[in-house]
PDB file of C-alpha atoms in Angstrom:
ATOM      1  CA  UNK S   1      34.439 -13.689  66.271  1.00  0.00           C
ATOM      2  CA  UNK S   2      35.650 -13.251  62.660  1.00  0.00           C
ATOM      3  CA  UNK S   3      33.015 -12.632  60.085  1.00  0.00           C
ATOM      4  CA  UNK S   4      33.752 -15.181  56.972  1.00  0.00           C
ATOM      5  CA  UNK S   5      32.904 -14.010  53.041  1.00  0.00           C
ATOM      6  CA  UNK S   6      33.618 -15.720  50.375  1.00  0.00           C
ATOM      7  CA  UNK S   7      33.840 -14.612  46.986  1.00  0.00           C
ATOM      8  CA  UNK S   8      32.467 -17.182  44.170  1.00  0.00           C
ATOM      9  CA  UNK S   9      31.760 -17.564  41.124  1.00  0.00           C
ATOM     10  CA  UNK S  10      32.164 -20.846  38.951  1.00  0.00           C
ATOM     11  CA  UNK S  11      33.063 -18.465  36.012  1.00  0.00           C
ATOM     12  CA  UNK S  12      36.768 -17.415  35.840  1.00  0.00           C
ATOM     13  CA  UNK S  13      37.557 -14.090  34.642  1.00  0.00           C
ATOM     14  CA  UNK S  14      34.940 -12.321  36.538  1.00  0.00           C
ATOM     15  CA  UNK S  15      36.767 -10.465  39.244  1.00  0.00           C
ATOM     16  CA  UNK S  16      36.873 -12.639  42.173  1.00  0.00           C
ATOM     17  CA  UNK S  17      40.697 -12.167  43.546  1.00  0.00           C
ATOM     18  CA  UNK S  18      40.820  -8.243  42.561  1.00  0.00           C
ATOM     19  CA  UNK S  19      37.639  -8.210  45.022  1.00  0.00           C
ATOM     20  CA  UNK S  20      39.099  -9.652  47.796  1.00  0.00           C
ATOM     21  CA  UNK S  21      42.008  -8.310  47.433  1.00  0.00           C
ATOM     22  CA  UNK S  22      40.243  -5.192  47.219  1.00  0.00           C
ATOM     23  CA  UNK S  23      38.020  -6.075  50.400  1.00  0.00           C
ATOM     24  CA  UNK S  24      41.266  -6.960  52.524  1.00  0.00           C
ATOM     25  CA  UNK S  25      43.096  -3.928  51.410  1.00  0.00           C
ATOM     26  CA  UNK S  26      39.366  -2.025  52.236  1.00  0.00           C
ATOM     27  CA  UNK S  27      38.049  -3.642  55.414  1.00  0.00           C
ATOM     28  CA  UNK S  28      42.162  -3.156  56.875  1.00  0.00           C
ATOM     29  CA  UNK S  29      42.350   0.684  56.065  1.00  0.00           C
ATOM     30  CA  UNK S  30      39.664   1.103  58.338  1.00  0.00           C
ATOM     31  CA  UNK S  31      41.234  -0.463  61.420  1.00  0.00           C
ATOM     32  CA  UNK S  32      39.984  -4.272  60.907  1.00  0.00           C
ATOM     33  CA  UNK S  33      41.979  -7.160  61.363  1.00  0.00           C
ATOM     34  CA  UNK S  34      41.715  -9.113  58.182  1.00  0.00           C
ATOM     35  CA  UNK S  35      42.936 -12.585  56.676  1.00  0.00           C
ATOM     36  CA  UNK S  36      42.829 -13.536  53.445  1.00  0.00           C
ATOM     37  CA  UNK S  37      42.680 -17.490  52.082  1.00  0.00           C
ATOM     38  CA  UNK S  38      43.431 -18.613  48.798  1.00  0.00           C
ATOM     39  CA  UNK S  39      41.199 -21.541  47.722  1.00  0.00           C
ATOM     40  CA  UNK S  40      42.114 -21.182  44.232  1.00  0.00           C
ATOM     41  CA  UNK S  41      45.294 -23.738  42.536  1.00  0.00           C
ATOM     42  CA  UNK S  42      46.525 -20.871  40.441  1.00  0.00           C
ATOM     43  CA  UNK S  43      47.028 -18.753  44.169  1.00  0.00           C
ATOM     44  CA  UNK S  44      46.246 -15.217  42.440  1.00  0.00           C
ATOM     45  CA  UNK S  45      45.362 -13.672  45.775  1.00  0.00           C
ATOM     46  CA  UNK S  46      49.067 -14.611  47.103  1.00  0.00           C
ATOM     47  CA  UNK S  47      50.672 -13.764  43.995  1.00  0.00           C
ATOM     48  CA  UNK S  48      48.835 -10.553  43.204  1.00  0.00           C
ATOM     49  CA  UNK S  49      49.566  -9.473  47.036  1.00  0.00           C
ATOM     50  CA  UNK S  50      53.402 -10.142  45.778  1.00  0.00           C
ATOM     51  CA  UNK S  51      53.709 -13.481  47.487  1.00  0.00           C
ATOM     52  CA  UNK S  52      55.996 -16.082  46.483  1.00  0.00           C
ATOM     53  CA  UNK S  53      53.711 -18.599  46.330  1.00  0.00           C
ATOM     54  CA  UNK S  54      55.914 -21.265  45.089  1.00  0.00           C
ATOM     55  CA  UNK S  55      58.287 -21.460  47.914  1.00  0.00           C
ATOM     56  CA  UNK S  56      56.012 -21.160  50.765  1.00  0.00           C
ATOM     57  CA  UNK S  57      53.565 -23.495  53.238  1.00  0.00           C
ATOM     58  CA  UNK S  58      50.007 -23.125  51.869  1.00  0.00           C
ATOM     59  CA  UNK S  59      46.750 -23.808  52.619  1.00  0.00           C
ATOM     60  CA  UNK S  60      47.258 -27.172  50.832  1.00  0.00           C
ATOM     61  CA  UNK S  61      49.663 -28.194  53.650  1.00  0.00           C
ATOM     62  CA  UNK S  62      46.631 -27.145  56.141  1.00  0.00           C
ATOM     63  CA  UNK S  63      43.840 -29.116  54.649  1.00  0.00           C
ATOM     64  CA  UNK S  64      46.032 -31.989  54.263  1.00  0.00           C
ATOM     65  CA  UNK S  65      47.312 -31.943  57.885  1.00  0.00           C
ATOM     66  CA  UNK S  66      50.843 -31.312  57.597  1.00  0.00           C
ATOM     67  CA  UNK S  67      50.727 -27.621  58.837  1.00  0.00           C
ATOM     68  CA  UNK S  68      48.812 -25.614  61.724  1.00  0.00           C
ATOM     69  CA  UNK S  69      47.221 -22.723  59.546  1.00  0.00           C
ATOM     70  CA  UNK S  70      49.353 -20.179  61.766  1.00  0.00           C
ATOM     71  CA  UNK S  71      52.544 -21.629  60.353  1.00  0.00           C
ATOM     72  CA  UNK S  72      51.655 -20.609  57.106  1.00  0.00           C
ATOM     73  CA  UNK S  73      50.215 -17.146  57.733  1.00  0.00           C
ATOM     74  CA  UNK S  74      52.275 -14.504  55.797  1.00  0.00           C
ATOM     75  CA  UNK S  75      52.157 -10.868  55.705  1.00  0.00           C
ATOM     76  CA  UNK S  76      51.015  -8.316  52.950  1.00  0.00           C
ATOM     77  CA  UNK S  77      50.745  -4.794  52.628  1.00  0.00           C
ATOM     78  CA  UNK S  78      46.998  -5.808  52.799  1.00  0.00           C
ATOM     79  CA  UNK S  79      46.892  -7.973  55.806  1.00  0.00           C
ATOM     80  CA  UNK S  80      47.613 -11.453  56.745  1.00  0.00           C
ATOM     81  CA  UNK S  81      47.425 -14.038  54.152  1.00  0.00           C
ATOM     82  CA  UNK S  82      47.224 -18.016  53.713  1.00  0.00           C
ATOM     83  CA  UNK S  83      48.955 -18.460  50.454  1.00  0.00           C
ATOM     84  CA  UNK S  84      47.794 -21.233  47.956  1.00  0.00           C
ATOM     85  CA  UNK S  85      49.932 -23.203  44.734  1.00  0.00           C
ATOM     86  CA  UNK S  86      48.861 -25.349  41.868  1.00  0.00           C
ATOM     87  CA  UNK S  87      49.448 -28.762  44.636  1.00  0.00           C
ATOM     88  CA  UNK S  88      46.047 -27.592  45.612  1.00  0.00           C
ATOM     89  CA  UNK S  89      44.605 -28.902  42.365  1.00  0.00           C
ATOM     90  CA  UNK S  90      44.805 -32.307  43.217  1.00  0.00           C
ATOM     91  CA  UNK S  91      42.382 -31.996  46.589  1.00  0.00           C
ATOM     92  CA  UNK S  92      39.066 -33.207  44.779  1.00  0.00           C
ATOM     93  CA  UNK S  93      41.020 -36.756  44.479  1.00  0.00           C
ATOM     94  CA  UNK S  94      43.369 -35.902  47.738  1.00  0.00           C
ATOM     95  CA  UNK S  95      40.663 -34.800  50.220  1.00  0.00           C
ATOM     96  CA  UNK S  96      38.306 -37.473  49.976  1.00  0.00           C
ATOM     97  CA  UNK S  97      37.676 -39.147  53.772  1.00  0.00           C
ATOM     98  CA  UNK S  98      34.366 -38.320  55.275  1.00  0.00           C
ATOM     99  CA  UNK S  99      33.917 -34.866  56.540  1.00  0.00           C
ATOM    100  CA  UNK S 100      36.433 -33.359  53.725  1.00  0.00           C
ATOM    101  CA  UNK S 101      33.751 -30.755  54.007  1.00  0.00           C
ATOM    102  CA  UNK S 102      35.109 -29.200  57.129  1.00  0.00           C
ATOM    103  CA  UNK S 103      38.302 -28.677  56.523  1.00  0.00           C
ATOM    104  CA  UNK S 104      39.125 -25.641  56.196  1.00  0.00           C
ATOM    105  CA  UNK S 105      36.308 -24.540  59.210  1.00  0.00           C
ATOM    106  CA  UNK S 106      38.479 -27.231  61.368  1.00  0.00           C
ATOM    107  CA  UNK S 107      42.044 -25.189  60.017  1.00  0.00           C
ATOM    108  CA  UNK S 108      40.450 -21.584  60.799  1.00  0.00           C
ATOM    109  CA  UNK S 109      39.046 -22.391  63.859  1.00  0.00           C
ATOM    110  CA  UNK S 110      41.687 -21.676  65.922  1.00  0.00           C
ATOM    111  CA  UNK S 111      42.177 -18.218  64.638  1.00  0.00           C
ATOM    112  CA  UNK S 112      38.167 -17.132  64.963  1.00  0.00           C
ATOM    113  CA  UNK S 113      38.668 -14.213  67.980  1.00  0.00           C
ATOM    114  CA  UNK S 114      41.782 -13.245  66.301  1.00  0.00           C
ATOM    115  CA  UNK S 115      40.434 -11.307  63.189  1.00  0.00           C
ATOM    116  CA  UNK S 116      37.146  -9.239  62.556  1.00  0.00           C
ATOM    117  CA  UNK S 117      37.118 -10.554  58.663  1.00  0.00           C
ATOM    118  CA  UNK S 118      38.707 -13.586  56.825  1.00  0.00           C
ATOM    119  CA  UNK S 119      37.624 -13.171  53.431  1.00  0.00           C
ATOM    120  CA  UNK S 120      38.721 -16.812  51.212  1.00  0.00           C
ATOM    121  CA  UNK S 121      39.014 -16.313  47.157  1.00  0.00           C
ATOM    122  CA  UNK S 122      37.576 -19.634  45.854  1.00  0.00           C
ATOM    123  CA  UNK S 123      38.552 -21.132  42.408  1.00  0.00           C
ATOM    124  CA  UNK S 124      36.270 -21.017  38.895  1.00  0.00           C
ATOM    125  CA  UNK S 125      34.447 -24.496  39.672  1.00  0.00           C
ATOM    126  CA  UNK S 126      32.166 -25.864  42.499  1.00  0.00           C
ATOM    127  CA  UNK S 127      34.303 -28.622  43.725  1.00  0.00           C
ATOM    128  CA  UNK S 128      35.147 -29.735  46.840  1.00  0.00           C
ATOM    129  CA  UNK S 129      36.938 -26.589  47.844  1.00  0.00           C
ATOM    130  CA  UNK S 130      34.232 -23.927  46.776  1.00  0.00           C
ATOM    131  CA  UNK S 131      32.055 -26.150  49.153  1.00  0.00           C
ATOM    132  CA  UNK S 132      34.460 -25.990  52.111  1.00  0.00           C
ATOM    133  CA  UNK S 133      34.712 -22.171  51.323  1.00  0.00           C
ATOM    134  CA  UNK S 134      30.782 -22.653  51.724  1.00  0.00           C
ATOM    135  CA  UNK S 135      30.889 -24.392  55.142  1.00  0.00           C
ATOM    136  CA  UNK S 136      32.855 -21.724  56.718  1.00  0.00           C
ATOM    137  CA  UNK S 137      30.961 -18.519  55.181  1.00  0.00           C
ATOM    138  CA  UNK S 138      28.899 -16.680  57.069  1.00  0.00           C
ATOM    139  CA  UNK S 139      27.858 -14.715  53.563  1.00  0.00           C
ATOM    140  CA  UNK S 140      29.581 -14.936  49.836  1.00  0.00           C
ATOM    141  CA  UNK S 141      29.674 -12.252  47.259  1.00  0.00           C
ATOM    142  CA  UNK S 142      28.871 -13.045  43.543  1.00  0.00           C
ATOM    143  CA  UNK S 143      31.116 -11.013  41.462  1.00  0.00           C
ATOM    144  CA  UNK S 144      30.884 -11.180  38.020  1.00  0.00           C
ATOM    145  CA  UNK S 145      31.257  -9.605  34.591  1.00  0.00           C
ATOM    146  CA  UNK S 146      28.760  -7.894  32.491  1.00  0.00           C
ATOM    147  CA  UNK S 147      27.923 -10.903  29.862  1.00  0.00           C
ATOM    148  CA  UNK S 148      26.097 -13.486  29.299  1.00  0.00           C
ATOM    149  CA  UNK S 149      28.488 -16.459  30.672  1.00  0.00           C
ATOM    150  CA  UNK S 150      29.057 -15.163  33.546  1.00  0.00           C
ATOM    151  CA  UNK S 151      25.488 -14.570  34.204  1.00  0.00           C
ATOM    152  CA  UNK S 152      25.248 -18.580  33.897  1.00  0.00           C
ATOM    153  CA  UNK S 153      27.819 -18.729  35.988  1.00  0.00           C
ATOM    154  CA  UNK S 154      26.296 -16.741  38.970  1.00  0.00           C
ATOM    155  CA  UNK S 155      22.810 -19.137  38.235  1.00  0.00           C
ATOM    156  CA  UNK S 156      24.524 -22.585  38.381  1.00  0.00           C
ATOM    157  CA  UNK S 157      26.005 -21.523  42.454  1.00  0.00           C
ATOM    158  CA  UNK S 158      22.590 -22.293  43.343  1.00  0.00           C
ATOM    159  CA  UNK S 159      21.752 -25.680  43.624  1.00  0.00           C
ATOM    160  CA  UNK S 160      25.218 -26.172  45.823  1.00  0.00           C
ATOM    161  CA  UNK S 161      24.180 -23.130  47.922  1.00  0.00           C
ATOM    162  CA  UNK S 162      20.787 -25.055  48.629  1.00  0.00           C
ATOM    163  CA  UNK S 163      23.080 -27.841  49.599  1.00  0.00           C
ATOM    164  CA  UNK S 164      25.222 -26.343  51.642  1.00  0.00           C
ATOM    165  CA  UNK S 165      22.646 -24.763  53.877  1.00  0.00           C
ATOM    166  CA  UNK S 166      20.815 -28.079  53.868  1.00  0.00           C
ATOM    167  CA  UNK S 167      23.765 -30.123  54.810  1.00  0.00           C
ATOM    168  CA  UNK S 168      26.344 -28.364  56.685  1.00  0.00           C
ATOM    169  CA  UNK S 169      25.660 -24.398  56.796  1.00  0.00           C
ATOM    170  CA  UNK S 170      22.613 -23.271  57.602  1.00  0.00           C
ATOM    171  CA  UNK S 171      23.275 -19.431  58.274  1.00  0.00           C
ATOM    172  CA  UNK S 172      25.158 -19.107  55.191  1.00  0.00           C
ATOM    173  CA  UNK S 173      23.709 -15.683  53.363  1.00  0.00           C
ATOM    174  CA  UNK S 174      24.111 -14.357  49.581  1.00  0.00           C
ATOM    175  CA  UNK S 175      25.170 -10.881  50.612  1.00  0.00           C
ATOM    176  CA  UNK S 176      24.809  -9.862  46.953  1.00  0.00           C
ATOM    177  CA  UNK S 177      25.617 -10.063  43.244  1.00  0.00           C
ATOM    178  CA  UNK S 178      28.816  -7.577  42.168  1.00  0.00           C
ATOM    179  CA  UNK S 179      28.883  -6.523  38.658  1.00  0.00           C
ATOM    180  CA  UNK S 180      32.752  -5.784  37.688  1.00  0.00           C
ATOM    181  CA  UNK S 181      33.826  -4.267  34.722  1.00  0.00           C
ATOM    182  CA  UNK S 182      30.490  -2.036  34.685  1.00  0.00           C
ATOM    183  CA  UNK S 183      29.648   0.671  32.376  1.00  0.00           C
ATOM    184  CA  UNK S 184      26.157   2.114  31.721  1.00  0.00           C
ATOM    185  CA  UNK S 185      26.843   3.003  28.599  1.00  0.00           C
ATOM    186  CA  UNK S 186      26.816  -0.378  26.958  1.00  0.00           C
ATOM    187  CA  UNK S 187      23.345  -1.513  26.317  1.00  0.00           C
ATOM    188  CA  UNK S 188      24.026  -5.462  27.037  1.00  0.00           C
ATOM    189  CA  UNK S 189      25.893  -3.716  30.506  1.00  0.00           C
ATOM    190  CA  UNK S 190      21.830  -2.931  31.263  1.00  0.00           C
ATOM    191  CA  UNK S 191      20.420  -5.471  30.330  1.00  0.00           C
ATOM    192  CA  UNK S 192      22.825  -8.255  32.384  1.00  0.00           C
ATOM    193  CA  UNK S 193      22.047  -6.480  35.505  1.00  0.00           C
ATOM    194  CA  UNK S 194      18.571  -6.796  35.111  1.00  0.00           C
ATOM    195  CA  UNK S 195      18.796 -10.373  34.890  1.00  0.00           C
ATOM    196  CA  UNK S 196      20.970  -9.990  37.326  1.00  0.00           C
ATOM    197  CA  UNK S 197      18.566  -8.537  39.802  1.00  0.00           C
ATOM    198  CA  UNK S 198      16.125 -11.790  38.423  1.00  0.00           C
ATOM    199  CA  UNK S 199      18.529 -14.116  39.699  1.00  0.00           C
ATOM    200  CA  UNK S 200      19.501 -12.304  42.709  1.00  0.00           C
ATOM    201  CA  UNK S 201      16.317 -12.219  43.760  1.00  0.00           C
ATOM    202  CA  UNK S 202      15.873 -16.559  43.110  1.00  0.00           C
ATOM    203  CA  UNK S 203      19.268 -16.677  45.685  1.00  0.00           C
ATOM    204  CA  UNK S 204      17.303 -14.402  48.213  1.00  0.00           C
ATOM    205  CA  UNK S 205      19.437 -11.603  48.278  1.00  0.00           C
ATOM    206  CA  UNK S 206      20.438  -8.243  45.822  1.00  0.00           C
ATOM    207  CA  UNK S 207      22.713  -6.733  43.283  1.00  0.00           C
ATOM    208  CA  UNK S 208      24.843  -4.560  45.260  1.00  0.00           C
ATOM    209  CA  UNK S 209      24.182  -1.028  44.887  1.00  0.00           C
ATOM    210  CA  UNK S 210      28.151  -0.397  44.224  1.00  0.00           C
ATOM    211  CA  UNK S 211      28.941  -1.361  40.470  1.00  0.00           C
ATOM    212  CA  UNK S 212      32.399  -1.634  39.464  1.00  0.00           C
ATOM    213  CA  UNK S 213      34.039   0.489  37.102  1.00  0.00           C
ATOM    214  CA  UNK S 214      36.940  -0.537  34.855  1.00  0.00           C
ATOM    215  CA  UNK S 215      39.676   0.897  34.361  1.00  0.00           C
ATOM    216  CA  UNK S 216      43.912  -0.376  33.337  1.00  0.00           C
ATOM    217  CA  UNK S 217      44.677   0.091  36.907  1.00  0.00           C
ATOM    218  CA  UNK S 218      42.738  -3.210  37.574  1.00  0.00           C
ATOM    219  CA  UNK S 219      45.288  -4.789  35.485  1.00  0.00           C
ATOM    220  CA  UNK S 220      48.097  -2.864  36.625  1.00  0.00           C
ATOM    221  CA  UNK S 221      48.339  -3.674  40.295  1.00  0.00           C
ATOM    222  CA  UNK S 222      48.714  -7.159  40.594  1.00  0.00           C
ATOM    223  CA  UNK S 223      52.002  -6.467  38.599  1.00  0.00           C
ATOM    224  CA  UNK S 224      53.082  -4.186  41.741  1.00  0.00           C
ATOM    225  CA  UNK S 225      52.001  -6.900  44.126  1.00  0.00           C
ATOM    226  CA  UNK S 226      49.057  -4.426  45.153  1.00  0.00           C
ATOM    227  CA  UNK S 227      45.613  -4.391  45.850  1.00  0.00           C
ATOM    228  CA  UNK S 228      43.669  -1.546  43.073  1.00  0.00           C
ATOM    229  CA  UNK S 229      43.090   0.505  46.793  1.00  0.00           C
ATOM    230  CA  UNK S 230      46.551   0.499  47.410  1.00  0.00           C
ATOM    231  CA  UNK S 231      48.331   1.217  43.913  1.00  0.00           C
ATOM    232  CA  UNK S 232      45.218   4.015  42.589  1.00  0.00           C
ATOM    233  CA  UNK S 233      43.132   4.637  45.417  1.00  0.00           C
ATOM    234  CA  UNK S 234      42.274   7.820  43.269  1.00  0.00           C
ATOM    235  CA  UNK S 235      40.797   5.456  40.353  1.00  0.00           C
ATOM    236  CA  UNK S 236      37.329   4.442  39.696  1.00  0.00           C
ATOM    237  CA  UNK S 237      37.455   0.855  40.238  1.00  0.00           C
ATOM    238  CA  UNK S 238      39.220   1.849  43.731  1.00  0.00           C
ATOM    239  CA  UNK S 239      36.246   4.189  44.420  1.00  0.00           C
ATOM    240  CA  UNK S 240      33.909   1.969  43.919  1.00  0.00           C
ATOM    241  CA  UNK S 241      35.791  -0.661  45.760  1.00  0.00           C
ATOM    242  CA  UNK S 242      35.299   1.273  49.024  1.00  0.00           C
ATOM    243  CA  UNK S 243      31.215   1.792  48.527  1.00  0.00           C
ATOM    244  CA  UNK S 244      31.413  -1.873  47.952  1.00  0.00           C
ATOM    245  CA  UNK S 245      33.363  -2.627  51.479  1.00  0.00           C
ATOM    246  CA  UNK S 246      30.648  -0.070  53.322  1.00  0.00           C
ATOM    247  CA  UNK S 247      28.059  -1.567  51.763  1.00  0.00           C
ATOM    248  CA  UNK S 248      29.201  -5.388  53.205  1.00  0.00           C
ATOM    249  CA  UNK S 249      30.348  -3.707  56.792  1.00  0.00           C
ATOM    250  CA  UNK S 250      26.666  -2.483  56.957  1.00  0.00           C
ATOM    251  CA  UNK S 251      25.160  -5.676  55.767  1.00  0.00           C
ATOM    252  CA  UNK S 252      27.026  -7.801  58.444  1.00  0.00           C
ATOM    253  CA  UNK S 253      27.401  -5.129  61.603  1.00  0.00           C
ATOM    254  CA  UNK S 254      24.354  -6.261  62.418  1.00  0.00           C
ATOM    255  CA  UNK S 255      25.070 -10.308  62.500  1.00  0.00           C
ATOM    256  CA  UNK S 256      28.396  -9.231  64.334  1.00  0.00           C
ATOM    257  CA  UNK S 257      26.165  -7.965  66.898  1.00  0.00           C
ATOM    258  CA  UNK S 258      24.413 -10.367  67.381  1.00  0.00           C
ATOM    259  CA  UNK S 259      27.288 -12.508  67.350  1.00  0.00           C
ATOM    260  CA  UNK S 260      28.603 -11.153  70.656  1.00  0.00           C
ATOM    261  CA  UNK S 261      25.094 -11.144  72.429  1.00  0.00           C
TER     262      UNK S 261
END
């Protein structure tokens, strides 16, 4: 059965689709079948994969009920992918019938034995998609930036967390904060992650051991159509990148164990 991580954060700017691209690219080097879903309108996972988002079937097509979510699977150097567009945009007026929440579970049901991780890139705003990215998590990952905002950002997730697991999701986890854009150096860099680990610890889980790096090669792969593993795999960010994917295969091994029991 496919484990399910999303990657949130209300705050855009923060990292979320060079993480999961950089997860994808990650978990598949080491022999896992992945899928990626793009949640977010402006479909920066598809395009930064080198997708042409524009003149494909996307996940829109799939919530709405025009397409089975195999027919608009497409390929990338960094496994499979469900492309989204800006027609997405429209879904908090669009998807609005009871049990909107399920969606996308319903649409990835089908495809649950036939990948070990589907990670879904969510958009800057807890709407109605981040919540059906919710639904079908079995843990999320908090990336964000080393300022203030984004801090806010990661604190405001709660409440809809609570809700989720109240409502809909019970087993859904925080597998941990993920500072981006990281250097020690910079005093205000040390003093976000300590709040950091204050909030984390309010959401029940931890700031990830692995801190991100920067680096122009961040920047410069989406241009390529490439995951940061993929186009510098000799870079920091890259580096850290992989500590960050064996730190979330050790943190859900366990749950895929169980899983299978």
């Amino acid at each position: 059965m496919s484990a399910v991580i999303a990657i949130t954060n209300q705050k855009g700017g923060v990292g979320k689709t060079t993480t999961s691209s950089a997860l994808l690219a990650g978990l598949q080097q080491r022999g896992n079948r992945v899928l990626g879903v793009d949640l977010d309108p402006q479909g920066s996972l598809g395009f930064c994969l080198g997708l042409d988002i524009d003149n494909c079937a996307t996940i829109y097509d799939v919530m709405k009920g025009a397409q089975s979510v195999r027919d608009v699977i497409v390929h990338s150097e960094c496994g499979d992918i469900v492309p989204s567009n800006i027609l997405l945009s429209g879904a908090e007026l669009e998807f609005n019938k009871p049990g909107r929440e399920f969606l996308l579970k319903n649409a990835l049901q089908e495809l649950q034995d036939e990948y070990d991780f589907i990670i879904v890139d969510t958009p800057p705003a807890l709407n109605v998609l981040t919540v059906n990215a919710y639904v079908v998590a079995d843990g999320l990952v908090i990336p964000m930036a080393p300022e203030i905002l984004s801090l806010l950002g990661v604190a405001q997730i709660r409440e809809t967390i609570d809700t989720v697991r109240r409502c809909y999701n019970s087993r859904l986890k925080v597998l941990g904060i993920l500072l981006n854009k990281f250097n020690q150096r910079f005093t205000l860099n040390r003093e976000v992650l300590d709040m950091a680990g204050q909030i984390a610890a309010q959401l029940d889980t931890k700031v990830f051991e692995t801190k991100v790096r920067t680096s122009v090669s961040v920047a410069e792969a989406p241009a390529h159509g490439e995951s940061v593993l993929t186009y510098a795999p000799s870079s920091k960010p890259a580096e850290d990148f992989q500590a960050l994917v064996e730190e979330i295969i050790a943190e859900l091994t366990p749950r895929k164990s169980e899983d299978h029991t």
